[in-house]
Amino acid sequence: MYLTKEQEEILNGRFGWAAAKALEIIVKVGEFLGADSLVKISHAHVSGISYSNIGKHGLELIHEFFRKGGKARVFTTINPGCLDYSGYSQVIDDAYRTEQGLIDEALSGMGFKPIYTCIPYYYRPPVAREHLAWGESSAVIFANSIYGAKTNREGGPLALASALTGYTYRAGLHLDENRVVRVRVVVHPEVNPSLYGAVGLWIGEFVKKTPVLLNTPKVVVHRLGDVKNALASSAASGNHALVVVEGLTPRNTYMADIEENIEITLDSIDEYLANPPPPERGLVLGYLGCPHTLPEELLEVVRLLRRYGPVKRGRLLITIPREFASKYWFLVKEAKSLGADIAAGTCPVVSKLRGRFDYVLTNSGKAYFYLRRVHGLRVGLTSVKEVVEYVCGRR
Ligand code: F3S
């Protein structure tokens, strides 16, 4: 692989052990993937920082880089941890407070911005054709598809390595020749945006090449939350990192060479989704905020709670970026006063749950996909409105 003089110096230890080790990892992975050089990035987003997911070995790896002088060489943000950083959630367990605290100390010691969220684009929206090294599949697909930025789906350690060096390998979606749409997916008009979690899961499961999504109702352009849900879901059930959305994806960031046409109808979704109804008895968790809520989504939930609340059946958990607990304290306070449980900087997929739930009702295709696997829960998928109506005893 061709390396510049500066990259050679990093590799030879001029900037310390941590940067050298990190670049060595990137070069090895890049060579394996056929990259001929490295590319400078402007933002690293590090996933895999929740103790609940990475355990003792992950903690030790992060701490080793910290102890041996690791420092961010580029703007770096971090994904959710396993704690509710507002400290009030009754649903998220704080069993790993000490261990997560050690991870958090190392990350902020290395200069990473402690945003603890899977929507880093809310804090620093990427620009078209900008190179990034992001972990967190839902954020990666959003950056590529909505902003036209260029990032592969990095694992936590590789995104960490990019943070400590400012580089990633030039391969995959960093190259224009790999940003080619092959499948035209037409969403039938009867499939309304509240079903976009299911649409995303369907695409992840059945569409293997890069798709372009057509005929998405105009309303979606104004409701980014629905698109966020669809993209995150397709990245959860499949390997997608780029789904072109007609009318949203910047035109000069992909090419088209269509090989196949597919239509998604209500029937195809019904056939695919095993969507068990809530049980007659047992504790139900309503869950919203996967990926974390945008401000307008949080406001929408509060409005629904005003209309249907308070929560009187099971629990309603809403997960938000850490900063929202203080920035949107008035919405958080009102949601809590109407019986919602708010967790900031975490989510049920990357943390332990307090207590045992018999069923989860969510609007998120990604949560539907992972909560069954991670916590072995029965999960139903529906719209935001129906989740709120259910926990408020209106259904
Ligand atoms: Fe974010 Fe957790 Fe969902 S990290 S994308 S809320 S699984």
mmCIF file of C-alpha atoms in Angstrom, residues 78 126 141-142 147 185 189 201 203 210 249 291 312 348 392:
data_model
loop_
_atom_site.group_PDB
_atom_site.id
_atom_site.type_symbol
_atom_site.label_atom_id
_atom_site.label_comp_id
_atom_site.label_asym_id
_atom_site.label_seq_id
_atom_site.Cartn_x
_atom_site.Cartn_y
_atom_site.Cartn_z
ATOM 1 C CA ILE A 78 -19.210 8.194 20.380
ATOM 2 C CA PRO A 126 -21.686 15.586 6.985
ATOM 3 C CA ILE A 141 -26.356 4.288 6.134
ATOM 4 C CA PHE A 142 -27.852 7.694 6.997
ATOM 5 C CA TYR A 147 -25.966 13.341 3.077
ATOM 6 C CA VAL A 185 -37.489 -0.715 -5.377
ATOM 7 C CA PRO A 189 -48.621 3.891 -2.233
ATOM 8 C CA LEU A 201 -36.373 -4.901 7.347
ATOM 9 C CA ILE A 203 -35.175 -4.583 2.015
ATOM 10 C CA THR A 210 -27.602 -1.462 -3.536
ATOM 11 C CA THR A 249 -29.904 11.388 -1.783
ATOM 12 C CA PRO A 291 -32.285 5.192 16.405
ATOM 13 C CA LYS A 312 -51.273 3.398 32.432
ATOM 14 C CA PRO A 348 -32.222 -1.337 25.453
ATOM 15 C CA CYS A 392 -52.111 4.701 27.462
#
